[in-house]
Coordinates of C-alpha atoms (C1' of nucleotides) in Angstrom, one line a residue:
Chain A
X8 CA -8.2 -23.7 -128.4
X9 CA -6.7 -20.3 -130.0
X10 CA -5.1 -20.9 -133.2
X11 CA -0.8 -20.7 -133.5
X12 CA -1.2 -18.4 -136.4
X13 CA 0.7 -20.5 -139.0
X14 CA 1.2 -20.0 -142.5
X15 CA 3.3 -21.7 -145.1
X16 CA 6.1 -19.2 -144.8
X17 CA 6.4 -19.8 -140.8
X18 CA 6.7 -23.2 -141.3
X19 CA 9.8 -22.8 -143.8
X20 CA 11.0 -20.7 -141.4
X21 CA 11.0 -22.9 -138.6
X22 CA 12.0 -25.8 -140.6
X23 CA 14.5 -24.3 -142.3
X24 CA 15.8 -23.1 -138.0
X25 CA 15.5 -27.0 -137.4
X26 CA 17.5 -28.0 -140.1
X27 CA 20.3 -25.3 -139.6
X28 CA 20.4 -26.4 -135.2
X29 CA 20.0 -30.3 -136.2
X30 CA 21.3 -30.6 -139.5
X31 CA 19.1 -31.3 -143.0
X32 CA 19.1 -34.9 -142.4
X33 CA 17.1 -34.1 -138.8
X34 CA 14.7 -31.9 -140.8
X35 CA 11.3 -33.6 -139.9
X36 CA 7.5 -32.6 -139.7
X37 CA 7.5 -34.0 -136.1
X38 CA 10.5 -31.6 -135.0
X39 CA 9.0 -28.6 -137.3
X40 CA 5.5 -29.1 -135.5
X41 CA 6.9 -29.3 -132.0
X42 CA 9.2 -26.0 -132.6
X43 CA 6.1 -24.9 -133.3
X44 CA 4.1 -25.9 -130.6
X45 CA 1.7 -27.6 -132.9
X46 CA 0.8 -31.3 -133.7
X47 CA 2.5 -32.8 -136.6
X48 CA -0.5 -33.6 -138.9
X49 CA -1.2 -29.6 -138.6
X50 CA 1.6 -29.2 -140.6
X51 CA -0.4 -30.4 -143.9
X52 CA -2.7 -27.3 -143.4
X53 CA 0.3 -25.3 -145.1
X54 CA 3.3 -27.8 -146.4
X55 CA 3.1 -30.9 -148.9
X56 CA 4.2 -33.5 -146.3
X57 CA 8.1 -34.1 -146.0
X58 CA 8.6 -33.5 -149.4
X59 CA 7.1 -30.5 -149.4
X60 CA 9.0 -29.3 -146.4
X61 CA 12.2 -29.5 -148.0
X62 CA 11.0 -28.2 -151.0
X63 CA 9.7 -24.4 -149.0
X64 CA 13.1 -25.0 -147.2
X65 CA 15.3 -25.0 -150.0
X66 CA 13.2 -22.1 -151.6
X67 CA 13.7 -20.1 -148.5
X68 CA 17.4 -21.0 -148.9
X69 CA 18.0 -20.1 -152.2
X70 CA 16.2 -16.7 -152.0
X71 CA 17.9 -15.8 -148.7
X72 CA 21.1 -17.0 -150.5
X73 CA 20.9 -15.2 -153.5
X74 CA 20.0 -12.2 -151.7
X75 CA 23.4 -12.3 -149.6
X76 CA 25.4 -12.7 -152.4
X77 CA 23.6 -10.0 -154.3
X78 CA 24.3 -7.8 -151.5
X79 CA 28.0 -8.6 -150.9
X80 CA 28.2 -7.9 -154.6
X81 CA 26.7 -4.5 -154.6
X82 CA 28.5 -1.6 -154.9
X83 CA 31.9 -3.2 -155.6
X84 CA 33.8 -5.2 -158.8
X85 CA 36.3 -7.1 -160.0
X86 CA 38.7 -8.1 -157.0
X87 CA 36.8 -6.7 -154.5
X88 CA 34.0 -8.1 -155.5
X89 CA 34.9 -11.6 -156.1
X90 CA 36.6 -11.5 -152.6
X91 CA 33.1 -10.0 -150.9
X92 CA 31.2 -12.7 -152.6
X93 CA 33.8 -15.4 -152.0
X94 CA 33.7 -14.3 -147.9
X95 CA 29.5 -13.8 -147.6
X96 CA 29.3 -17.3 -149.2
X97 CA 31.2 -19.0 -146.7
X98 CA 29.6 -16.9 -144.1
X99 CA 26.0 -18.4 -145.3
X100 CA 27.5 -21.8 -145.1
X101 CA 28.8 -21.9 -141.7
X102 CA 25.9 -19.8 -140.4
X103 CA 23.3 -21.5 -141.7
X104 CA 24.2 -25.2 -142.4
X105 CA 21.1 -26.6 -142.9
X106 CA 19.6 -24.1 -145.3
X107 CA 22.9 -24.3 -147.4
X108 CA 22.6 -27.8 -147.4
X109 CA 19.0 -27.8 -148.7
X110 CA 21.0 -25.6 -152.2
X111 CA 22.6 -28.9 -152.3
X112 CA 20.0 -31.2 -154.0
X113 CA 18.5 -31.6 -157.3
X114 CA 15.0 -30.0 -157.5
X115 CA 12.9 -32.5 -159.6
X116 CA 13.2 -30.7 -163.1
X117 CA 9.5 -29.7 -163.6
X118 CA 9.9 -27.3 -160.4
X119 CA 10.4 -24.1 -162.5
X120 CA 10.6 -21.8 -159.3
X121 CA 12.7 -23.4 -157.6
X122 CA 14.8 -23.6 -160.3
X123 CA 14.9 -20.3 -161.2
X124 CA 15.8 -19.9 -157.2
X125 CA 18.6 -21.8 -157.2
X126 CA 20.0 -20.2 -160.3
X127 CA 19.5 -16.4 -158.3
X128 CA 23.2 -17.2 -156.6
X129 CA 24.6 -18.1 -159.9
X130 CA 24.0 -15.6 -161.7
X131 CA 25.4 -13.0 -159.0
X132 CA 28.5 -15.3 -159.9
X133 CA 27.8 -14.4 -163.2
X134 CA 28.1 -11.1 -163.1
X135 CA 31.0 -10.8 -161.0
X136 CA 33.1 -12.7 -162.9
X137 CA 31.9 -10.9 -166.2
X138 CA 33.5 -7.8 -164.5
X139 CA 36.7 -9.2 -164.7
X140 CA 36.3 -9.0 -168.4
X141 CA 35.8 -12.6 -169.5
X142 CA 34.7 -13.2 -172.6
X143 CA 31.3 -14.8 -172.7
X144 CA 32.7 -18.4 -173.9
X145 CA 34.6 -18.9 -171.3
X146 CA 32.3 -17.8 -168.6
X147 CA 30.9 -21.1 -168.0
X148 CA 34.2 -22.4 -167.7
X149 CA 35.4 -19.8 -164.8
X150 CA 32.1 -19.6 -162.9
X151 CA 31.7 -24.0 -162.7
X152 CA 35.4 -23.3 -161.3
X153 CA 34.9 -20.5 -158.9
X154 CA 31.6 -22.1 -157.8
X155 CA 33.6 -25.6 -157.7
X156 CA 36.1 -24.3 -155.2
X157 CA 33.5 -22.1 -153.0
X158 CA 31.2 -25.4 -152.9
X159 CA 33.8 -27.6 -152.1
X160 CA 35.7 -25.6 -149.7
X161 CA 32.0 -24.8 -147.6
X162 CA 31.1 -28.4 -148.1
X163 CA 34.3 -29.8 -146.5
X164 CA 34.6 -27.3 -143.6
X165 CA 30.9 -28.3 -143.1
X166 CA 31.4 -32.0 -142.8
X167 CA 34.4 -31.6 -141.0
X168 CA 36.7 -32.5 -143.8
X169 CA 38.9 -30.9 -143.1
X170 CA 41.6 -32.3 -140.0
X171 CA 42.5 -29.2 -138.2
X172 CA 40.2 -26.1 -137.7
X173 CA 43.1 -24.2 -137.2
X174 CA 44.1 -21.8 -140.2
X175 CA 41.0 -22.7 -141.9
X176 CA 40.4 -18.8 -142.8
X177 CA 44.0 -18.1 -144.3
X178 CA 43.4 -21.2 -146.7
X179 CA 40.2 -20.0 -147.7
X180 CA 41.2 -16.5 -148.4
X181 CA 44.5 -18.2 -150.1
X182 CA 42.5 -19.6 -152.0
X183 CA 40.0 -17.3 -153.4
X184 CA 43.5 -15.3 -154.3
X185 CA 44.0 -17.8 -156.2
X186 CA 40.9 -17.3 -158.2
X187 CA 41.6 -13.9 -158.9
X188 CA 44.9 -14.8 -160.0
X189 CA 43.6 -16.8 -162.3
X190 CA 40.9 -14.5 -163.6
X191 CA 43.5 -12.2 -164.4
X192 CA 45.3 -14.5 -166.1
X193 CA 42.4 -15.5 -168.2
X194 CA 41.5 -11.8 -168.9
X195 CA 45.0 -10.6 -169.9
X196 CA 45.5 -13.7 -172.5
X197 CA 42.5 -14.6 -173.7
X198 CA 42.9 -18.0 -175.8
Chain B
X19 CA 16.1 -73.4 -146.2
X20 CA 19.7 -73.0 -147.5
X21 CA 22.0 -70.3 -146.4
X22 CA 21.8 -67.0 -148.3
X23 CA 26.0 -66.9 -147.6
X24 CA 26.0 -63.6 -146.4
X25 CA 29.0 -61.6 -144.6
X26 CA 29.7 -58.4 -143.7
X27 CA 31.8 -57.9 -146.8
X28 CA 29.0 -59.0 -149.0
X29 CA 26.2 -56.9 -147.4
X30 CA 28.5 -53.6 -147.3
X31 CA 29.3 -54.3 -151.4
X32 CA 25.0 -54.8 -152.0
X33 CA 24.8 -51.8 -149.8
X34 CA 26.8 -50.1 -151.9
X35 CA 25.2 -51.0 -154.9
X36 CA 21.9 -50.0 -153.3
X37 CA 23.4 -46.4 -153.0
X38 CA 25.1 -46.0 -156.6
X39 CA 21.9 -46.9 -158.2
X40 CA 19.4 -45.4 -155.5
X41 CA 21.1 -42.5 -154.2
X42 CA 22.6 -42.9 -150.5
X43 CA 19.1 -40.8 -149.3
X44 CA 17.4 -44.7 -150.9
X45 CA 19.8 -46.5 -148.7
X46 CA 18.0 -48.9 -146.3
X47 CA 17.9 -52.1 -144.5
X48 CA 14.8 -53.2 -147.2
X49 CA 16.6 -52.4 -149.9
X50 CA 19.7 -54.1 -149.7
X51 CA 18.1 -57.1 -147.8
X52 CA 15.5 -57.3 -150.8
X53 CA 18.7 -57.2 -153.2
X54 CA 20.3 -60.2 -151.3
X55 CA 17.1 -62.0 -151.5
X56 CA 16.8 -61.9 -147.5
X57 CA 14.5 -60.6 -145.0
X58 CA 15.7 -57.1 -143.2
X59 CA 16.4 -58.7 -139.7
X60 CA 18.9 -61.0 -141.0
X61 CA 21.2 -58.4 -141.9
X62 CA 21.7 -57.5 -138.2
X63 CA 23.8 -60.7 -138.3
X64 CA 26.5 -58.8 -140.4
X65 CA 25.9 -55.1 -139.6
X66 CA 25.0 -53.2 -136.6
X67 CA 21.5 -51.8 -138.1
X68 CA 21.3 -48.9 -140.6
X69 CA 23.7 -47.3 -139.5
X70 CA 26.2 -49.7 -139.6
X71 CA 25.6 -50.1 -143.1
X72 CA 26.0 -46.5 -143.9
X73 CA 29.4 -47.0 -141.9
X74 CA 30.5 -49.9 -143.5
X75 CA 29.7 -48.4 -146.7
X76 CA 31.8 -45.3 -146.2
X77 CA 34.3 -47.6 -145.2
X78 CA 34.2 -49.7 -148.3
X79 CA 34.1 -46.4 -150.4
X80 CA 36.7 -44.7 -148.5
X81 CA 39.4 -48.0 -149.3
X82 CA 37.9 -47.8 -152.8
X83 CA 38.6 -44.4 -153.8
X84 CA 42.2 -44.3 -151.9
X85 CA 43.0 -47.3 -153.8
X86 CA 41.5 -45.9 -157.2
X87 CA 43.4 -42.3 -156.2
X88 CA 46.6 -43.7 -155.6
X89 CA 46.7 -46.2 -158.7
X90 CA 46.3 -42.9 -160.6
X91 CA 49.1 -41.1 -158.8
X92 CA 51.0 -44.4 -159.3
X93 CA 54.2 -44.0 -161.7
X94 CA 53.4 -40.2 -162.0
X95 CA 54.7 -36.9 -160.4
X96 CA 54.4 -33.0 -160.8
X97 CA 51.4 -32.1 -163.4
X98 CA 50.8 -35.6 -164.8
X99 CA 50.0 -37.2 -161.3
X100 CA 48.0 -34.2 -161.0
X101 CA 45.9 -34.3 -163.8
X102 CA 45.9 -38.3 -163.6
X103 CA 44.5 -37.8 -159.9
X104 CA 42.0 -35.4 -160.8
X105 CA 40.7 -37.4 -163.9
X106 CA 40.5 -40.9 -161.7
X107 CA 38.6 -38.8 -158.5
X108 CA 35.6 -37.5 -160.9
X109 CA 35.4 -40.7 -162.5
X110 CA 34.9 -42.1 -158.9
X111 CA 32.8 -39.6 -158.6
X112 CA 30.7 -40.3 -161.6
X113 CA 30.5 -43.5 -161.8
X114 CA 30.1 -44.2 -157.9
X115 CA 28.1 -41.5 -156.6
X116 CA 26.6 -43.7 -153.9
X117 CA 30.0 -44.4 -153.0
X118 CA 31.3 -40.8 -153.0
X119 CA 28.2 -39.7 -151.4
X120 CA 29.2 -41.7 -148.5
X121 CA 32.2 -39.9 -147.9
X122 CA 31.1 -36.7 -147.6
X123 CA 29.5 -37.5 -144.3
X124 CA 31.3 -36.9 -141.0
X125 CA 31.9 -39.8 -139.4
X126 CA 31.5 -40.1 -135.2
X127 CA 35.2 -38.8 -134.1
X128 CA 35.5 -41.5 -131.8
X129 CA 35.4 -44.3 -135.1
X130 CA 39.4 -44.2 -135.6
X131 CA 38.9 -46.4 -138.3
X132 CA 36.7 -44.9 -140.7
X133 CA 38.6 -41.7 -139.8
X134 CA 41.8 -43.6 -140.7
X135 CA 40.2 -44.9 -144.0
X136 CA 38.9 -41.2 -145.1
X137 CA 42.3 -40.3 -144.6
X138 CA 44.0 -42.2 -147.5
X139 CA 42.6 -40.2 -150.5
X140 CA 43.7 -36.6 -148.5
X141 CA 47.6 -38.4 -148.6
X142 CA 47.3 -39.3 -152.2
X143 CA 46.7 -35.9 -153.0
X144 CA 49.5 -34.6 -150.3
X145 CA 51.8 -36.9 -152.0
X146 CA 51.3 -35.4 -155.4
X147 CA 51.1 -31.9 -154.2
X148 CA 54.8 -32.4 -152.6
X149 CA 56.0 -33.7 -156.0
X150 CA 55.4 -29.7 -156.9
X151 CA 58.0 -29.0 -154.6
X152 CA 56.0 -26.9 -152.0
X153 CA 56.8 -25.6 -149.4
X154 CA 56.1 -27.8 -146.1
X155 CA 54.0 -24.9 -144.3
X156 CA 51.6 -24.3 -147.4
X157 CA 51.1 -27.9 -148.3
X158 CA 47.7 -27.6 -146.3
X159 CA 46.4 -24.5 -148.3
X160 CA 47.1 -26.3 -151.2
X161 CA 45.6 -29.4 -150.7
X162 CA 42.4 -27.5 -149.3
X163 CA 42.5 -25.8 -152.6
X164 CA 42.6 -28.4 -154.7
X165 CA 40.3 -31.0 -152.6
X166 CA 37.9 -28.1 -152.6
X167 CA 37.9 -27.7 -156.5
X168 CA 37.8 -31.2 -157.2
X169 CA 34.9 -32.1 -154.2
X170 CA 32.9 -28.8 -154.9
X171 CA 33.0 -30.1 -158.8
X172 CA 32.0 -33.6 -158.4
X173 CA 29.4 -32.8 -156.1
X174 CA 27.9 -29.3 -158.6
X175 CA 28.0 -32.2 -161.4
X176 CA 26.5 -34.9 -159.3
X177 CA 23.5 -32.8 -158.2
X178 CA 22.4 -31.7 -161.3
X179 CA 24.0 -28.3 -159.9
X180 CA 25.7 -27.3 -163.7
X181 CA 22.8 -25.9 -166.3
X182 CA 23.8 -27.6 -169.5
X183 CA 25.4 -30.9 -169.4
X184 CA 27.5 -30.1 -172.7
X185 CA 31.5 -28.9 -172.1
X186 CA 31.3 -30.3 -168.4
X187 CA 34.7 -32.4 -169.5
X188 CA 36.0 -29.0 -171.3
X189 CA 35.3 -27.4 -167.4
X190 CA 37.2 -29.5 -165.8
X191 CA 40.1 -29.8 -167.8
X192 CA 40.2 -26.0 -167.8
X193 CA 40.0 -26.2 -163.8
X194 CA 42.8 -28.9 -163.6
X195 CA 45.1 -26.4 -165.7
X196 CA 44.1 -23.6 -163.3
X197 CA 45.1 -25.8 -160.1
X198 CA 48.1 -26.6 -162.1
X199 CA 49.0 -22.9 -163.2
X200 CA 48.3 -22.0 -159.6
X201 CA 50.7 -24.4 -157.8
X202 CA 53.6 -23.5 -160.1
X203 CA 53.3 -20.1 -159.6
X204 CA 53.5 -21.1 -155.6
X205 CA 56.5 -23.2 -156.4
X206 CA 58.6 -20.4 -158.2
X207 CA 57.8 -18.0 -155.9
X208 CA 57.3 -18.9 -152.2
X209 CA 56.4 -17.1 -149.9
Chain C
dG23 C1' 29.5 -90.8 -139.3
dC24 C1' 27.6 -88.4 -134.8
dT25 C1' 26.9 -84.8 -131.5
dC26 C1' 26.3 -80.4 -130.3
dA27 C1' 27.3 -75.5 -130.0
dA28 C1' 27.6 -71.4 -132.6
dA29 C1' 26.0 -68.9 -136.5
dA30 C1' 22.6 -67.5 -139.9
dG31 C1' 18.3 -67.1 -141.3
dC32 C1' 13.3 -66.7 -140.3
dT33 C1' 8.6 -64.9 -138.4
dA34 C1' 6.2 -62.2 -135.1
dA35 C1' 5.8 -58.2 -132.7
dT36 C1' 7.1 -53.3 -131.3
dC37 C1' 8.3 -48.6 -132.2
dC38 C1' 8.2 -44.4 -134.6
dA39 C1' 7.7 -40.9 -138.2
dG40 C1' 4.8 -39.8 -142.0
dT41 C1' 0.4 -39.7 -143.7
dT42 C1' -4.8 -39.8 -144.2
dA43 C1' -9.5 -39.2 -142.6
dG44 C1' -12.7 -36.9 -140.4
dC45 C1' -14.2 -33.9 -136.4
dC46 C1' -14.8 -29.3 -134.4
dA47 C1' -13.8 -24.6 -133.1
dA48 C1' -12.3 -19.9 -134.7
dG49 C1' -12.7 -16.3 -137.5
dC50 C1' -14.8 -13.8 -141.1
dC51 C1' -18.3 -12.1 -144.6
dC52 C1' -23.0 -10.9 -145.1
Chain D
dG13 C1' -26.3 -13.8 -135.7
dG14 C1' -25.7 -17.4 -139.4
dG15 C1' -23.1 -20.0 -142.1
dC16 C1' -18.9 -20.9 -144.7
dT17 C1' -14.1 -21.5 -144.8
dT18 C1' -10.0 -22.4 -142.5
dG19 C1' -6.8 -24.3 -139.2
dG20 C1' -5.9 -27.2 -135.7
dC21 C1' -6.9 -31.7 -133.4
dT22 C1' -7.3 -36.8 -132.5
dA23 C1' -7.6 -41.4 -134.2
dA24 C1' -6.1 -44.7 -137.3
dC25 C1' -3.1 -46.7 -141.0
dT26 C1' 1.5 -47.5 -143.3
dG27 C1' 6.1 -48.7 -143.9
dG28 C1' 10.8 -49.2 -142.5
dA29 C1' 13.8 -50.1 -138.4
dT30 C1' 14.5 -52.8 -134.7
dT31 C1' 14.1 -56.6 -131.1
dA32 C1' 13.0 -61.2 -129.4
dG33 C1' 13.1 -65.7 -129.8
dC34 C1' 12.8 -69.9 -132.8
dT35 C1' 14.8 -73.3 -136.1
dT36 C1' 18.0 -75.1 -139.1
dT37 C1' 22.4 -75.3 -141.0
dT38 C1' 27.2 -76.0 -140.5
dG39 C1' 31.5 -77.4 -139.0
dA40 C1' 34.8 -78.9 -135.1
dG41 C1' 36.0 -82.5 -132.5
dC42 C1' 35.4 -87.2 -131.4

DNA sequence: GCTCAAAAGCTAATCCAGTTAGCCAAGCCC
DNA sequence: GGGCTTGGCTAACTGGATTAGCTTTTGAGC
């Protein structure tokens, strides 16, 4: 029998495909392994069981994340910036649900590289927000709340939160106006 | 052998406990039966297999936190309510996370009921948002605004998604004030 | 108090996904 | 070409969900 030609980053990949078509909850080593035209215990050759699966998947996420972000940053500040971020962030959410999802666990603590993963799209925040002139104390402060309303805002339209998919765009970009205001505010009277 | 006393009520409230303590992901039929001191099958009796108990456990969560939101809201209007609302729906968040978990799931659309139940929180916080005095045709923005802000923080916080534990409190307050700031500025001059 | 039907709990058995063990072929290094 | 490593397989086991069917409690009506 010729061999698929797996590896542990084809597996993420297709795993990290299931989970964004079925949702993170339907992220299993049996659907992984049939996308792949493979038997499940197969799998073990390249991923740490279950666990391990949604471990390489929220790696994949968080790098793929960070990178879109990063790149929606580039080039641009302040405003424009903030409002690129705000819209490639949303765009990651709704594109790939089940790989944003995966951003939305707790790594066990000892993971160092995920960790440091995960904290990739933060600190594109970071910097952002630094270019609207904050000073450092209060940066914690304004990036929890831009990341607070960009979270909560992909979560909800995710899980159908909200009632009526009509106008959805105008509240989002309403509301990341809203976070510029804000910033501004913050920036032209510091406390 | 004497009757364990069970009810549907009873099993939703241990299934619930199950999930504060556990996590919802440690939710299951084993669990909760172990925690009523009652084999698994028995609890088919009451609920309609797992997941019935994940829906009666939204359901019980959803009545909760309307109930918890609107005693906040009670007595209140404008900022106070506001900030009262805010306060009582990351304390929910907090100290229920099983709970709050639950209801950020989408529930089947054809379930009327749990729809109806997920609904109450969303009118506390319409309620309050009206006692700003805006306008009818941007009350939706708003409330996505703030519901995304207050979901996106709970969840960050819940997760482990916030580095250092310390000024989490000074975060939110500063966030409040900024939904706050924001809606005035809406009030004085609409659109 | 007695009868009996419904309800509530149990055990046994089935299903399914995850996991482990161990076999065997494919590919590669010499 | 020989042999080691690797990747995939099948078979077997585990644990939780679920179903079937039994038994006992309970409570309504007499």
């Amino acid at each position: 029998m010729p061999r698929a030609g797996l590896s542990p980053a084809a597996v993420a990949e297709a795993a990290a495909a299931v989970a964004d078509a079925e949702g993170l909850g339907a992220l299993s080593l049996k659907a992984v392994a049939h996308r792949l035209g493979v038997a499940s215990p197969s799998l073990y050759k390249h991923v740490a069981g279950l666990d391990g699966l949604r471990r390489e998947v929220a790696m994949l996420a968080a790098r793929e994340f960070g990178e879109v972000l990063g790149s929606a940053a580039m080039g641009r500040s302040g405003p424009d910036a903030l409002r690129a971020v705000a819209a490639a962030y949303r765009e990651f959410a709704r594109t790939r649900p089940g790989r944003y999802a995966a951003l939305n666990t707790a790594p066990p603590p000892e993971d160092t590289e995920v960790a440091a993963a995960f904290w990739r799209p933060v600190e594109v925040l970071a910097a952002v927000l630094r270019g609207f002139g904050i000073a450092e104390r209060d940066l914690v402060d304004e990036i929890r709340a831009v990341r607070s309303s960009l979270h909560g805002f992909a979560d909800l339209e995710a899980t159908g939160g909200f009632g009526l998919p009509e106008d959805v765009d105008r509240s989002f970009d309403r509301m990341v106006e809203r976070s510029i205001a804000g910033l501004r505010a913050r920036t032209a009277a510091p406390r």
